[in-house]
């Protein structure tokens, strides 16, 4: 690959744009016509077109910088969007235009190739922030559930191999700053100043470009797995089962038994399959918020502190030890979480696989009805996760009838993988 042209002069400045600058592609958040709303342009190759703070790709924009620095990527390269259009139709839904419903993602992010095709052909660097594809999901616990006759292959939703047919959606965060501030009960000015300060001044436009009200934060994305007919998500006659899950790499990927994360995720998938087979739709919304959005390093430090304290690990000090290390018990909050559900067109969730009051309150507070909350079955709780479950119950996490309590958990002697 030929090396890109490089200037011998490098200009570094903490305030690259004058505070009086205005974008020539204004964004009118919430407008029903995408042309009136305007595209999200995070181009770094044509600063005059930029109308957002930050860069496309979230945290992966830094790897792009490394690729350019190593001369593996031409800095002016642009994506060829031919044949990348969604494999399923989502929206537009009325929630896209209801004030305050969606403030943390771009509802039109998967349709930029269609609705802004002329602008792209004219040289404007507009990129998708949402992608939709078809896939198959396979987890060993699903095969176990089939072996135990809890699930049965139907050839459409669930196959004899244990594969689950899914529509898979990746969503990069796009923050509308006035809406984000309103969700967290602060002024936009306060939010912008805090974001600027707490990122070490990485994004000077937060304080120098008041005309830019949209921010592409360098954080993880959301992945949504839809099981069943996507069109059914907005059909009031169709039942919806849903698991909103926050990332836990140790459990979700590597099977750590100190928490209930993977068992609850698998339980949610199983219930979603069952709902789809009955004519409804299942939704798994997976949020990159490792360690309660405190990060994996902090999480492991807390594990050490919990295990080494006098008297051993304890539910009574579970959140205290987190706060001692991180300064806060939980940084996930959930104020932004319902946005992706509104983007999908969901008005009602018939079965929500969650015991968290934080999640329930955020979902129902945003106007989505929850008919039933479904606890994790006691036999799926790993023994070492008892402390976590007891601590969450004591801290006010929802515990519906049938949820395991301390006496139930004391009877769990081991992890029966065949029950997963």
Steps between C-alpha positions, in 0.01 A plus 500: 500500500635838409568736784264795539631849444637641822564857597832580663325756717271381780265749660372417843250719678253453782247732336498421126172677424391854582207522741301696241513224237179352366444174316387506138311173563286579806331216688137553603460216745156336494392627159278246323656553157859366501601766249372769738662324795831494318774235492745428780843591360804415708744532212861573597609539137275798424466715813269745324229231476523388862186560705573281801760480774721192495558243226319202353578159646493589867801353680607331176586838351826473693587177320432681174757757610752222563429350158568837338811557712638163392424586135260206470204730430470801278355781714269614219356151439121491514271196533336352193143445622389294199292200618540593869136602541294338782369144463183593690284809506486690828301822519428771473290465815300776673739487797777633276328836497347514847689766699756352736444133407831450319806708590792254500491351150422617147166349393600541135845351556429181301342682206763757410584326172140533389382833640829689451611329179514825304713671763738202514527495121579872518804433718365548853654241735186360666534165675251257654484479878270195495533175305244220467579148385375140522690238697477183703568486872632182662564440871562160664237568764233516229595149388474389862153653523404309185636178650288557810192564278462858623548615143414324175637569155247639252726555199428871485585666830697212654683241293598140584863614527404735782542803274256784561406719202536865599500849361807670642533876544809701595437852630772760552419773755396841369423741783268796458645711780188703595305173533778327694515792744124488550515127578759558771340813644778746423548790263655443159778740591583304813497173307726633226747645748512177701547285190783731390672491839457129572644402162807709569406761242491243218197667339548879505196546275286416802580845634589688181222396261156568650355459150589130512246322719585140406792300645649167388637373833797258499311226685372151422198432286174307538432168328140384459401142418144469372349152497189470284328744267652849532173658383328351804685734736260784424189281471286537815351155436836324522663404829856612573755339728806710582828480684699823538850388591806696608835360392692265728797361310610264776164326522347555155808378311715305744239355735617650830265385777529803730188656348175404329570683174544218247234278659251787490600585141450140391170482689390814317594351163312180579187695594532710184518185287192361672311827441596512132392141450160594640457780245652783700840667484806476724749784554842492662653848538866467595666817633878547521514610864766273648517485879189715553659749257801529732723283283658159540809622686282658768285187513798274564634736767163479672507120479833501686373742763186293557684168533774635728290690749473368853227240520510433126266609225170630630176633359497777760827647368454411131418849375707668772819345367410615147445854622829498691690415182298686236336779697154389384309174533371483145574730204271331250195693609237407242361830378617447143428128478136518377595701190579190295165347599321811375705485181369146446144627534427316826206627708452197726721223636297197607785318674808686623778269616646722771489551874647849485284787617739738323422340165129463570463860617688633197291298255161574653597860574566548130145391416546130420261267683648194672245227563713242683849487651666160484767398755793274434414142606675403823671200343681725253672708771867401546593440866761776505238748377291474816669806651425709193135397491444561872674838478287612208182395678605687813583808290151512353527292184164351415434150633172364362322196633703195420834675500760314707564631849788423734344178630437378145856577399649317796356181354681545170805275534640523150456623152288259299600585145233266365238737643624798298 
